[in-house]
XYZ file of C-alpha atoms in Angstrom:
673
model
C -247.072 9.321 257.796
C -246.519 10.301 254.111
C -243.582 10.198 251.812
C -242.560 11.615 248.357
C -239.891 12.187 245.460
C -238.290 14.783 243.428
C -240.610 15.939 240.593
C -239.530 19.282 239.146
C -236.871 21.953 239.414
C -237.289 25.168 241.188
C -238.126 28.298 239.011
C -236.187 31.520 239.460
C -237.377 34.360 241.309
C -238.843 34.783 244.813
C -241.022 32.641 246.750
C -243.875 33.981 248.888
C -243.794 32.775 252.472
C -246.700 33.149 254.848
C -245.957 35.397 257.861
C -247.572 35.619 261.294
C -250.865 34.154 262.048
C -252.656 37.474 261.631
C -252.725 36.775 257.996
C -249.631 39.025 256.732
C -247.499 37.523 253.733
C -243.687 38.486 253.410
C -241.657 38.066 250.247
C -238.366 36.247 250.997
C -235.583 35.018 248.794
C -236.071 31.539 247.090
C -236.293 28.687 249.420
C -232.751 27.911 248.786
C -231.823 31.018 250.841
C -233.625 29.755 253.921
C -231.272 30.265 256.815
C -230.194 28.026 259.500
C -231.105 30.148 262.304
C -231.946 27.098 264.335
C -229.868 24.056 265.257
C -231.273 20.471 265.014
C -233.627 19.984 267.920
C -233.143 23.586 269.271
C -235.436 26.518 269.620
C -236.803 27.589 266.176
C -238.895 30.764 265.098
C -242.205 30.485 263.502
C -241.157 32.140 260.498
C -238.187 29.686 259.998
C -240.688 26.657 260.113
C -242.664 28.274 257.375
C -239.368 28.901 255.380
C -238.296 25.295 255.856
C -241.824 24.025 254.750
C -241.815 26.226 251.675
C -238.290 24.800 250.879
C -239.837 21.250 250.113
C -242.615 22.907 248.066
C -240.087 24.716 245.820
C -237.978 21.674 245.333
C -241.022 19.698 244.193
C -240.673 16.711 246.548
C -243.657 14.165 246.302
C -245.035 11.870 248.748
C -243.952 8.229 248.432
C -243.642 5.334 250.889
C -240.713 3.785 249.234
C -238.645 6.721 247.822
C -235.394 8.117 249.337
C -235.782 10.669 252.060
C -235.417 14.387 251.294
C -233.090 16.930 252.606
C -233.738 20.053 254.391
C -231.812 23.394 253.574
C -228.810 22.151 255.395
C -228.844 18.653 253.890
C -230.379 16.830 256.893
C -232.839 14.140 255.432
C -236.314 13.448 256.503
C -238.932 10.812 255.524
C -241.076 12.328 252.759
C -244.517 11.931 254.280
C -246.761 14.300 256.379
C -244.993 13.696 259.736
C -241.567 13.988 257.994
C -242.713 17.348 256.645
C -243.526 18.881 260.062
C -240.467 17.117 261.700
C -238.454 18.897 259.055
C -240.221 22.112 259.505
C -239.527 21.984 263.157
C -235.902 20.854 262.615
C -236.329 17.786 264.875
C -233.448 15.285 265.174
C -235.574 12.550 263.637
C -238.510 11.895 261.524
C -241.398 11.289 263.877
C -244.675 9.493 262.864
C -248.322 10.588 263.699
C -248.264 7.855 266.133
C -245.346 9.167 267.988
C -246.372 12.716 267.675
C -249.555 11.860 269.476
C -247.567 10.449 272.464
C -244.622 12.865 272.289
C -243.855 15.018 275.322
C -242.036 17.465 273.221
C -245.374 19.018 272.135
C -248.457 20.364 273.819
C -252.033 20.313 272.936
C -253.600 23.838 272.723
C -256.902 24.539 274.299
C -258.637 25.456 270.959
C -258.160 25.734 267.198
C -258.502 29.455 267.725
C -255.039 29.526 269.587
C -253.062 28.172 266.546
C -250.365 30.354 265.378
C -248.068 30.085 262.239
C -245.708 27.218 262.777
C -247.989 25.119 265.121
C -249.657 22.068 263.708
C -253.008 20.190 263.614
C -252.711 16.404 264.496
C -254.771 13.242 264.289
C -254.226 9.657 264.242
C -252.765 9.092 260.710
C -252.171 12.560 259.595
C -250.500 15.869 260.684
C -250.292 19.405 258.829
C -248.395 22.483 259.672
C -250.523 25.495 260.347
C -249.506 28.684 258.238
C -252.254 31.225 258.902
C -256.015 31.737 258.970
C -257.839 32.546 255.748
C -259.502 35.419 257.532
C -257.809 36.615 260.735
C -261.277 38.119 261.781
C -263.236 35.048 261.158
C -261.248 31.696 261.917
C -264.485 29.716 260.910
C -263.421 30.612 257.287
C -260.656 27.934 257.649
C -256.853 28.069 257.488
C -253.889 27.721 255.157
C -251.728 24.673 255.759
C -248.562 22.742 254.560
C -249.596 19.192 253.949
C -248.336 16.031 252.500
C -251.046 13.703 251.391
C -250.957 11.190 248.501
C -248.319 9.107 246.492
C -246.911 11.211 243.764
C -248.417 14.409 245.089
C -246.268 17.534 246.064
C -246.733 19.320 249.150
C -250.055 21.316 249.409
C -249.292 24.821 250.424
C -250.869 28.236 250.871
C -249.145 29.903 248.010
C -249.835 28.098 244.821
C -251.686 25.013 243.651
C -249.554 21.796 243.584
C -249.193 19.212 240.911
C -252.571 17.809 241.767
C -254.130 21.161 241.330
C -254.753 21.598 245.184
C -253.791 24.324 247.574
C -252.968 23.806 251.168
C -256.358 24.816 252.834
C -258.705 23.326 255.445
C -262.252 24.207 256.022
C -263.292 24.814 259.642
C -265.117 21.531 259.591
C -261.916 19.768 258.387
C -259.817 21.460 261.233
C -262.280 20.225 263.751
C -261.146 16.629 262.967
C -257.644 17.505 264.354
C -256.247 18.655 267.739
C -254.215 21.722 267.656
C -250.672 21.174 268.982
C -247.550 23.364 269.519
C -243.839 22.351 269.485
C -242.380 23.190 272.848
C -239.244 24.756 271.241
C -241.154 27.050 269.019
C -240.077 30.677 269.525
C -241.946 33.784 268.514
C -240.339 36.204 266.071
C -239.061 39.345 267.813
C -239.542 40.529 271.439
C -243.280 39.896 272.685
C -245.334 42.843 273.520
C -245.520 43.710 277.127
C -248.786 42.540 278.593
C -249.533 41.823 282.327
C -250.150 38.144 283.243
C -253.910 37.391 283.968
C -255.063 40.326 281.717
C -258.027 40.070 279.292
C -257.070 41.445 275.894
C -259.260 42.397 272.910
C -258.113 42.919 269.263
C -259.894 45.133 266.815
C -261.849 42.219 265.305
C -263.529 41.464 268.647
C -261.449 38.401 269.556
C -260.764 38.075 273.268
C -257.961 36.337 274.911
C -257.189 35.556 278.427
C -253.332 35.902 279.221
C -252.074 32.928 281.340
C -248.481 32.381 282.080
C -247.648 35.074 279.426
C -249.542 33.171 276.798
C -252.925 34.497 275.159
C -255.781 32.017 274.990
C -258.891 32.570 272.908
C -262.062 32.844 274.852
C -265.354 31.840 273.327
C -268.461 34.191 274.185
C -269.612 31.495 276.622
C -266.326 31.124 278.297
C -265.908 34.902 278.619
C -269.279 35.144 280.276
C -268.408 32.145 282.544
C -265.432 34.141 283.834
C -267.671 37.094 284.664
C -267.107 39.093 281.636
C -264.050 40.851 283.021
C -262.985 44.174 281.578
C -260.730 43.825 278.594
C -257.915 45.928 277.204
C -257.807 46.892 273.466
C -254.647 45.884 271.705
C -253.417 46.466 268.098
C -254.207 43.728 265.470
C -251.659 40.937 265.445
C -250.829 41.295 269.213
C -251.922 37.662 269.950
C -249.784 36.246 267.295
C -246.730 38.040 268.500
C -247.034 36.881 272.094
C -245.258 33.796 273.747
C -246.661 30.418 273.069
C -245.361 28.459 276.062
C -247.048 28.795 279.581
C -244.477 29.953 282.076
C -243.240 27.386 284.672
C -244.833 27.855 288.070
C -248.198 29.217 286.715
C -251.228 28.357 288.772
C -254.814 28.020 287.259
C -258.205 27.252 288.601
C -260.708 25.673 286.282
C -263.924 27.827 286.306
C -266.316 24.799 286.429
C -265.149 22.736 289.224
C -262.552 25.014 291.043
C -259.722 22.346 290.532
C -256.258 24.006 290.900
C -253.331 23.141 288.771
C -249.622 23.949 288.810
C -247.983 24.108 285.426
C -244.467 23.205 284.749
C -242.702 22.240 281.579
C -246.012 22.433 279.639
C -247.299 19.621 281.882
C -250.174 20.082 284.531
C -250.579 18.635 288.027
C -253.907 18.775 289.965
C -253.228 20.010 293.448
C -255.146 18.727 296.249
C -255.988 21.254 299.042
C -253.111 20.201 301.406
C -250.470 20.330 298.537
C -251.960 23.731 297.409
C -251.593 24.977 300.998
C -248.098 23.590 301.391
C -246.926 25.548 298.243
C -248.179 28.831 300.090
C -251.619 29.003 298.249
C -250.367 31.195 295.411
C -252.925 33.146 293.414
C -254.584 30.929 290.847
C -256.218 32.415 287.551
C -259.683 31.190 286.756
C -259.669 29.632 283.247
C -261.762 27.352 281.089
C -261.274 23.735 281.619
C -260.254 23.170 278.207
C -257.171 25.311 278.714
C -255.581 22.549 281.023
C -257.291 19.576 279.254
C -254.675 19.392 276.542
C -251.601 19.722 278.892
C -249.623 16.655 279.385
C -248.608 14.878 282.470
C -244.815 14.637 281.931
C -242.858 17.847 281.662
C -240.813 18.845 278.801
C -237.012 18.365 278.348
C -234.681 20.187 280.653
C -237.416 21.061 283.191
C -236.363 21.243 286.899
C -238.604 20.449 289.585
C -238.132 20.987 293.277
C -239.884 19.320 296.109
C -240.267 22.085 298.769
C -240.656 19.466 301.583
C -237.459 17.551 301.013
C -235.672 20.366 298.889
C -234.843 17.538 296.449
C -234.364 18.768 292.804
C -235.021 16.704 289.782
C -234.063 17.239 286.018
C -236.476 15.905 283.447
C -235.245 14.755 280.043
C -236.816 12.514 277.491
C -239.705 11.706 279.788
C -237.497 10.613 282.618
C -236.383 12.147 285.918
C -233.100 12.316 287.649
C -232.420 13.419 291.272
C -229.864 15.906 291.303
C -227.300 15.976 294.327
C -226.069 19.406 295.274
C -222.891 19.207 293.476
C -224.565 17.999 290.194
C -227.163 20.837 290.426
C -224.314 23.394 290.972
C -222.460 21.838 287.908
C -225.349 22.630 285.825
C -225.434 26.217 286.912
C -228.250 25.959 289.479
C -230.937 26.508 286.946
C -234.376 27.898 288.245
C -236.560 25.004 289.566
C -240.232 25.054 289.843
C -241.592 24.170 293.383
C -244.110 21.332 292.881
C -245.547 18.531 295.282
C -243.797 15.289 295.397
C -246.797 13.800 293.737
C -246.058 15.805 290.550
C -242.354 14.392 290.631
C -243.592 10.847 291.435
C -245.760 10.915 288.245
C -242.675 10.959 286.183
C -241.971 7.258 286.707
C -239.152 6.587 284.112
C -235.539 6.944 285.322
C -234.242 6.402 281.836
C -235.236 8.491 278.733
C -238.013 6.803 276.969
C -237.657 9.207 274.042
C -234.690 10.108 271.863
C -232.347 12.797 273.244
C -228.831 14.092 273.104
C -227.093 14.594 276.428
C -223.790 16.407 277.198
C -221.710 15.589 280.172
C -220.639 19.234 281.162
C -217.709 17.766 283.007
C -215.976 16.102 280.049
C -218.066 17.821 277.322
C -218.693 14.299 275.824
C -221.932 14.108 273.904
C -224.201 11.109 273.931
C -227.180 10.131 271.742
C -229.840 8.458 273.649
C -232.104 6.025 271.570
C -234.324 3.294 273.044
C -233.096 3.942 276.527
C -229.495 3.254 275.496
C -226.506 5.684 275.209
C -223.942 6.144 272.467
C -220.868 8.284 272.739
C -220.750 10.391 269.599
C -217.239 11.443 268.176
C -216.944 15.012 267.079
C -217.201 13.801 263.358
C -220.334 11.714 264.125
C -221.944 14.566 266.116
C -221.282 17.036 263.045
C -222.653 14.292 260.694
C -225.836 14.265 262.901
C -226.350 17.980 262.208
C -224.734 19.156 265.640
C -228.159 18.638 267.264
C -228.873 20.636 270.609
C -227.666 18.592 273.377
C -228.904 19.008 276.938
C -226.308 19.245 279.793
C -226.942 16.473 282.304
C -224.844 14.954 285.104
C -222.740 11.905 284.169
C -224.913 9.959 286.708
C -227.898 10.426 284.644
C -226.126 9.169 281.489
C -224.717 6.126 283.253
C -228.252 4.952 284.121
C -228.830 4.322 280.380
C -228.207 0.840 278.687
C -225.844 0.189 275.897
C -228.238 -1.555 273.566
C -231.572 0.150 272.671
C -234.787 -1.473 274.038
C -237.063 -4.046 272.233
C -239.041 -2.609 269.510
C -236.469 0.143 268.628
C -235.901 0.960 264.918
C -232.601 2.626 264.067
C -231.544 3.990 260.736
C -227.810 4.277 259.689
C -227.274 7.903 258.436
C -224.475 6.573 256.144
C -226.537 4.449 254.007
C -230.164 4.545 255.076
C -230.122 0.930 256.321
C -232.771 0.372 258.984
C -232.349 -2.224 261.829
C -234.811 -3.496 264.139
C -233.588 -4.173 267.828
C -235.221 -7.110 269.767
C -233.652 -9.039 272.814
C -230.456 -6.841 272.508
C -229.799 -8.118 268.940
C -230.009 -6.130 265.620
C -231.734 -7.272 262.392
C -231.207 -5.458 259.033
C -234.490 -4.975 257.509
C -234.950 -5.191 253.735
C -237.145 -2.495 252.250
C -240.053 -5.045 251.859
C -239.534 -6.325 255.475
C -239.656 -2.568 256.646
C -242.833 -1.861 254.626
C -244.409 -5.065 256.050
C -243.832 -3.547 259.480
C -245.812 -0.438 258.479
C -242.448 1.504 258.096
C -242.220 2.099 261.816
C -240.658 5.361 262.800
C -236.830 4.958 262.963
C -234.293 7.186 264.641
C -231.185 8.305 262.669
C -227.906 7.093 264.208
C -224.330 6.960 263.262
C -222.797 3.827 261.781
C -220.643 3.448 264.683
C -223.806 2.862 266.958
C -224.858 0.114 264.563
C -221.544 -1.575 264.664
C -221.591 -1.232 268.590
C -224.460 -3.749 268.693
C -222.820 -7.080 268.019
C -225.519 -9.552 268.943
C -227.603 -10.879 266.001
C -229.678 -13.393 268.049
C -232.271 -12.280 270.646
C -231.371 -13.029 274.338
C -234.987 -12.681 275.332
C -238.418 -11.413 274.224
C -241.355 -12.540 272.254
C -241.600 -12.249 268.510
C -244.730 -12.419 266.234
C -244.753 -13.268 262.605
C -246.954 -10.649 261.198
C -247.910 -12.784 258.202
C -249.134 -15.954 260.168
C -249.764 -14.510 263.618
C -247.523 -17.129 265.185
C -245.685 -16.088 268.429
C -242.380 -17.368 269.461
C -240.546 -17.151 272.733
C -236.873 -16.246 272.317
C -234.342 -17.274 275.001
C -230.584 -16.806 274.455
C -230.626 -17.471 270.603
C -233.352 -20.061 270.516
C -237.039 -19.819 269.583
C -239.928 -21.864 270.598
C -243.448 -21.680 268.908
C -245.870 -20.963 271.508
C -249.481 -22.373 271.326
C -252.327 -20.014 272.210
C -252.611 -21.860 275.671
C -248.726 -21.564 276.361
C -248.842 -17.919 275.530
C -251.825 -17.278 277.616
C -250.188 -19.329 280.570
C -247.116 -16.908 280.299
C -249.447 -13.958 280.784
C -249.802 -12.953 276.978
C -246.645 -10.752 277.099
C -246.298 -8.018 274.473
C -244.707 -9.393 271.309
C -242.665 -7.508 268.646
C -243.693 -7.965 264.913
C -240.636 -9.168 263.259
C -239.927 -10.422 259.676
C -239.718 -14.322 259.184
C -236.057 -13.801 258.412
C -235.325 -12.609 261.908
C -237.200 -15.642 263.406
C -235.347 -18.100 261.113
C -232.150 -16.945 262.597
C -232.953 -18.552 265.819
C -232.122 -22.181 266.659
C -233.997 -24.472 269.068
C -231.516 -24.710 271.994
C -230.574 -21.764 274.064
C -226.994 -20.796 274.474
C -224.748 -22.206 277.189
C -225.552 -21.356 280.866
C -229.032 -20.505 280.051
C -231.437 -21.292 282.954
C -235.053 -22.219 282.174
C -237.988 -22.660 284.633
C -240.822 -25.067 283.496
C -244.049 -23.038 284.553
C -245.997 -26.283 284.777
C -243.828 -27.787 287.673
C -241.240 -25.044 288.499
C -238.364 -27.354 287.523
C -235.351 -25.457 286.641
C -232.919 -26.614 283.922
C -229.500 -25.517 283.069
C -228.558 -25.629 279.496
C -224.897 -26.649 278.587
C -223.516 -27.750 275.281
C -226.997 -28.067 273.676
C -228.244 -30.454 276.520
C -230.403 -29.752 279.610
C -229.836 -30.784 282.959
C -232.535 -30.844 285.690
C -231.343 -28.882 288.773
C -232.189 -29.983 292.261
C -233.032 -27.161 294.670
C -229.648 -27.563 296.316
C -227.797 -27.503 293.036
C -229.585 -24.536 291.875
C -228.792 -22.791 295.266
C -225.111 -23.750 295.028
C -224.937 -22.150 291.603
C -226.054 -18.932 293.294
C -229.747 -19.089 292.383
C -229.323 -17.563 288.883
C -232.117 -15.787 287.120
C -234.253 -18.402 285.258
C -236.483 -17.669 282.267
C -240.160 -18.937 282.754
C -240.894 -21.235 279.691
C -243.802 -23.663 278.872
C -243.165 -27.256 279.477
C -243.028 -27.817 275.562
C -239.979 -25.539 275.387
C -238.017 -27.507 277.858
C -239.270 -30.962 276.430
C -238.135 -30.038 272.960
C -234.452 -29.952 274.158
C -233.878 -33.671 274.107
C -230.099 -33.843 274.621
C -228.873 -34.867 278.117
C -225.025 -35.020 277.558
C -223.250 -31.820 276.606
C -221.834 -31.829 273.034
C -219.150 -29.765 271.439
C -216.036 -28.229 273.136
C -216.444 -26.322 276.496
C -215.017 -26.002 279.838
C -216.931 -26.778 283.147
C -216.287 -26.144 286.726
C -217.417 -27.822 289.771
C -218.182 -24.849 292.005
C -217.835 -27.008 295.189
C -214.479 -28.483 294.445
C -213.458 -25.736 291.928
C -212.157 -28.566 289.651
C -212.212 -27.674 285.931
C -212.945 -30.035 283.237
C -212.390 -29.891 279.449
C -215.368 -31.473 277.635
C -215.233 -32.657 274.156
C -218.211 -34.273 272.464
C -219.435 -36.009 275.531
C -216.174 -36.878 277.196
C -214.628 -35.007 280.047
C -211.062 -34.586 281.358
C -209.881 -33.084 284.650
C -207.363 -30.252 284.001
C -204.669 -29.339 286.412
C -203.774 -25.691 286.852
C -200.898 -25.946 284.418
C -203.024 -27.544 281.660
C -205.734 -24.914 282.081
C -203.301 -22.205 281.899
C -201.737 -23.912 278.772
C -205.214 -23.847 276.998
C -205.400 -20.126 277.718
C -207.413 -20.149 280.751
C -210.766 -20.078 278.966
C -214.074 -19.153 280.563
C -215.488 -22.269 282.484
C -219.185 -22.702 283.338
C -220.209 -23.678 286.863
C -222.224 -26.814 286.897
C -223.168 -29.268 289.473
C -221.307 -32.505 290.024
C -224.384 -34.416 288.929
C -223.971 -33.039 285.399
C -220.297 -33.839 285.265
C -221.179 -37.357 286.405
C -223.179 -37.805 283.226
C -220.194 -37.370 280.990
C -218.054 -40.338 280.019
C -214.308 -40.471 278.929
C -214.755 -41.297 275.374
C -215.827 -38.651 272.751
C -217.885 -39.428 269.785
C -216.174 -41.338 266.941
C -214.453 -38.968 264.375
C -213.591 -36.257 267.034
C -210.500 -34.584 265.995
C -208.046 -33.433 268.709
C -204.947 -31.270 268.479
C -202.013 -31.347 270.852
C -201.709 -27.825 271.876
C -197.952 -28.053 272.293
C -196.838 -30.419 269.399
C -199.781 -29.359 267.006
C -200.111 -33.086 266.089
C -203.724 -34.018 265.093
C -205.543 -37.211 266.180
C -208.675 -38.833 265.154
C -210.502 -40.457 268.050
C -212.667 -43.766 267.588
C -213.726 -46.490 269.860
C -210.514 -48.284 268.820
C -208.286 -45.449 270.142
C -206.394 -42.451 268.552
C -204.861 -42.196 265.042
C -202.170 -39.687 264.304
C -203.268 -38.085 261.084
C -200.649 -37.175 258.493
C -200.940 -33.916 256.855
C -202.379 -35.591 253.699
C -204.919 -37.608 255.641
C -206.068 -34.411 257.562
C -206.242 -32.419 254.386
C -208.450 -35.025 252.705
C -211.047 -34.897 255.549
C -214.273 -33.098 254.653
C -214.689 -31.755 258.244
C -211.527 -30.423 259.700
C -212.527 -28.984 262.857
C -210.128 -29.600 265.760
C -210.128 -29.025 269.513
C -206.861 -28.096 271.217
C -206.148 -30.450 274.123
C -203.283 -31.407 276.349
C -200.863 -34.302 275.771
C -202.305 -35.959 278.986
C -205.789 -35.930 277.632
C -204.517 -37.584 274.582
C -202.664 -40.176 276.529
C -206.008 -41.473 277.872
C -206.757 -42.923 274.454
C -204.685 -45.914 273.255
C -203.122 -45.946 269.814
C -205.306 -47.439 267.233
């Protein structure tokens, strides 16, 4: 993860951009002329990825961890670090991090460094580089030219000229072997691929041998070639391998030479077939391949892969690492795309039903486009969609979209594209991170979103979750706007759940008493408490059942014990669910409202509580309570001596002018002072 800033202007003339992996170099117009043949998140050619990488070279952007993001040729900005460079080169919707690149289903691991082509990447924990070409196409061990962002203040290391640190983008074979080779699933080869039968063995003039599997050439070492029986090879012109497809065709079957295991491949993911599953699929021919060919393939298919269970004929669409079962009309509404027959076990391995990765979805029925981030959806207006760069959107049924939430899941980081402000989401609430707070959280990868999505998240206090202060290591349990500092023993007793690192400012927002109508279960004795008006009430089993057995949050005994209030304070409305009687409560006093009075007060939401809680309330509010006659607007101060009608001057002189609207009949219960 690397970042940078603008250092110098671009010189006039042409820029040399590396061509295909075979080693050719093509002169193109200056980087400013790089065309937008691709759309955000859509297919992109290998040559365009190199043009886009060169664009940052020619603009002199330097690595920084605090600077502003840098634009691509179309003005979309990306983080100025190593993963931001590759994200920009691939025209991704967001700047990924090396951490998220490692787990991302949008890429596949290549079997060997030898299989790298222009526009692929080499990746390890902490760093990623864009592969440009081999130093010597006839001898890969001589190393490779790359685009790489590395150190603060340094411009992009590139294949064409030394950067401001006097370095060129070049890795030795030993350096390359510290990475895994990866390929973007949306990478497209330039021009039509040469015709070559699948399963053939091809040899280029330099002696390199590749096995064609699912339309893709894979480099064979001499030992692997011998292990496969040294099959006859067909001579092909130099550069053939570089111009062939890079993504294995869906429905390809392979057998690993060492153990005879058979796999089916779909969406660049593999599934190991047992004998009965293989037979049920008709025992199609499987190509013998080296084990490393399948070792790098993931378990979850790429976006917009369609899987069909031949036993049940059920068809599933995969997007963002999640699957959705299409009914016949939904499948037809998507145009009945080709689906790959796979066993139910392959489908079952995709466990998520809501996208776990960012995506853009289009409802083909309404043409509405949604951004999916952190498992939540946001309906983009045409202007917002355009401002996001009009990213490629996947057609999905409305039913798939409706499975998503409306607020991103815990641990999501979102970035407002209008001002670059970054927010952390925890417990359904957002927190605006200052630059120093964001840096203290290791500048976690964030997803670009419209300002409207930020505004749609109205909560600022978490409703649930566990928060960790990264400075002190202290862990807090959050329940409906309240926090409780957990001891090590209490945290362990709760099962040591995952805790999100958050700034102390986020923690300090929280109070000590959960919001009204929270339910807490003491894990030490299973006692359940209802929280109302800042007070707790111990529910009997019968009372809890009468309230419908609402969900209760497990908390340590200390959390419940810290809530000392036993009589609700403030102003609220309570309902006895047995009698349906509604009471207005003001600072510890209750008043039974008739239907007309309740309507006169606006029919506010009332909390169902047991009669036992209502019995704890008296008829006299705390001294100094201010009540306002909802009809006459007269304001009264209530004391033990009774009520006193305040003149406008007396009311204006009060330091605290908070009043509660009540009915005249409530006021009549207090004598005149």
